[in-house]
Coordinates of C-alpha atoms in Angstrom, one line a residue:
M64 CA -1.3 6.8 -13.6
S65 CA -3.1 5.8 -10.1
K66 CA -6.8 4.8 -9.8
D67 CA -8.8 6.3 -6.8
K68 CA -8.5 3.2 -4.6
D69 CA -4.9 2.5 -5.0
R70 CA -3.0 2.8 -1.6
T71 CA 0.8 3.8 -0.7
I72 CA 2.7 2.7 2.7
Y73 CA 5.2 5.1 3.6
R74 CA 7.2 6.2 6.6
R75 CA 6.5 10.1 7.8
S76 CA 9.9 11.6 8.1
S77 CA 8.2 14.1 11.1
D78 CA 8.1 11.3 13.8
N79 CA 8.9 7.9 11.9
K80 CA 5.3 6.7 12.0
W81 CA 4.1 4.3 9.2
V82 CA 1.2 5.9 6.8
D83 CA -1.4 4.0 5.0
K84 CA -2.8 6.5 2.6
R85 CA -5.0 6.3 -0.4
N86 CA -3.6 8.2 -3.5
D87 CA -6.0 10.4 -4.0
A88 CA -6.8 11.4 -0.3
G89 CA -5.0 14.1 1.7
R90 CA -4.6 12.4 4.7
G91 CA -3.7 8.9 5.6
F92 CA -4.1 6.2 8.6
V93 CA -0.9 6.6 11.0
F94 CA 0.4 3.1 12.6
D95 CA 3.8 2.6 14.7
T96 CA 4.9 -0.2 12.6
Q97 CA 5.2 -0.9 9.0
A98 CA 3.4 -4.4 9.2
A99 CA 0.3 -2.8 11.0
A100 CA 0.2 0.0 7.9
I101 CA 0.3 -2.8 5.4
A102 CA -2.3 -5.1 7.2
S103 CA -4.6 -1.9 7.0
G104 CA -3.6 -1.3 3.3
R105 CA -4.4 -4.6 2.2
E106 CA -8.0 -4.7 4.3
K107 CA -8.9 -1.6 2.9
L108 CA -8.1 -2.6 -0.7
V109 CA -10.0 -5.9 -0.3
N110 CA -13.0 -4.3 0.9
A111 CA -13.1 -1.6 -1.8
G112 CA -13.3 -4.0 -4.7
G113 CA -9.2 -4.4 -5.2
G114 CA -6.3 -2.2 -6.3
E115 CA -2.7 -1.6 -6.4
L116 CA -0.9 -1.3 -2.7
T117 CA 2.8 0.5 -3.1
V118 CA 5.0 -0.1 -0.2
K119 CA 7.7 2.1 0.2
G120 CA 10.9 1.5 2.6
R121 CA 12.7 3.5 5.0
D122 CA 14.6 5.2 2.5
G123 CA 11.5 6.0 0.4
K124 CA 12.1 3.9 -2.4
I125 CA 9.5 1.3 -3.6
R126 CA 10.0 -1.9 -1.9
S127 CA 7.0 -3.7 -3.2
K128 CA 3.7 -3.5 -5.4
D129 CA 1.1 -6.0 -5.0
T130 CA -2.3 -6.1 -7.1
L131 CA -4.9 -7.4 -4.7
G132 CA -8.5 -8.1 -4.9
G133 CA -10.1 -9.2 -8.5
G134 CA -7.6 -6.8 -10.2
N135 CA -5.6 -7.8 -13.1
D136 CA -2.2 -8.6 -11.6
P137 CA 0.5 -8.3 -14.4
M138 CA 2.6 -11.3 -13.3
P139 CA 0.9 -13.5 -11.0
P140 CA 3.1 -16.8 -11.9
R141 CA 6.2 -15.4 -11.0
D142 CA 5.4 -13.2 -8.1
R143 CA 6.8 -15.4 -5.5
E144 CA 6.6 -12.6 -2.7
H145 CA 3.0 -12.5 -2.1

């Protein structure tokens, strides 16, 4: 179950660009690099008061998830990636 402000980063297959999209939106912001899309998603989540950022790899599988900004991160002490 996703909340309105949660975001997903994924690669668009039509032109291999990276997309930062709010989960309940029809369109997203397009970037040339995955790093730029992740930075955009993080900034937008923090400005919106927090939420979950899901990053998918080139293969479309979930690469990582991160809870940002005041959210209830399920594993804060063990999460060494962020």
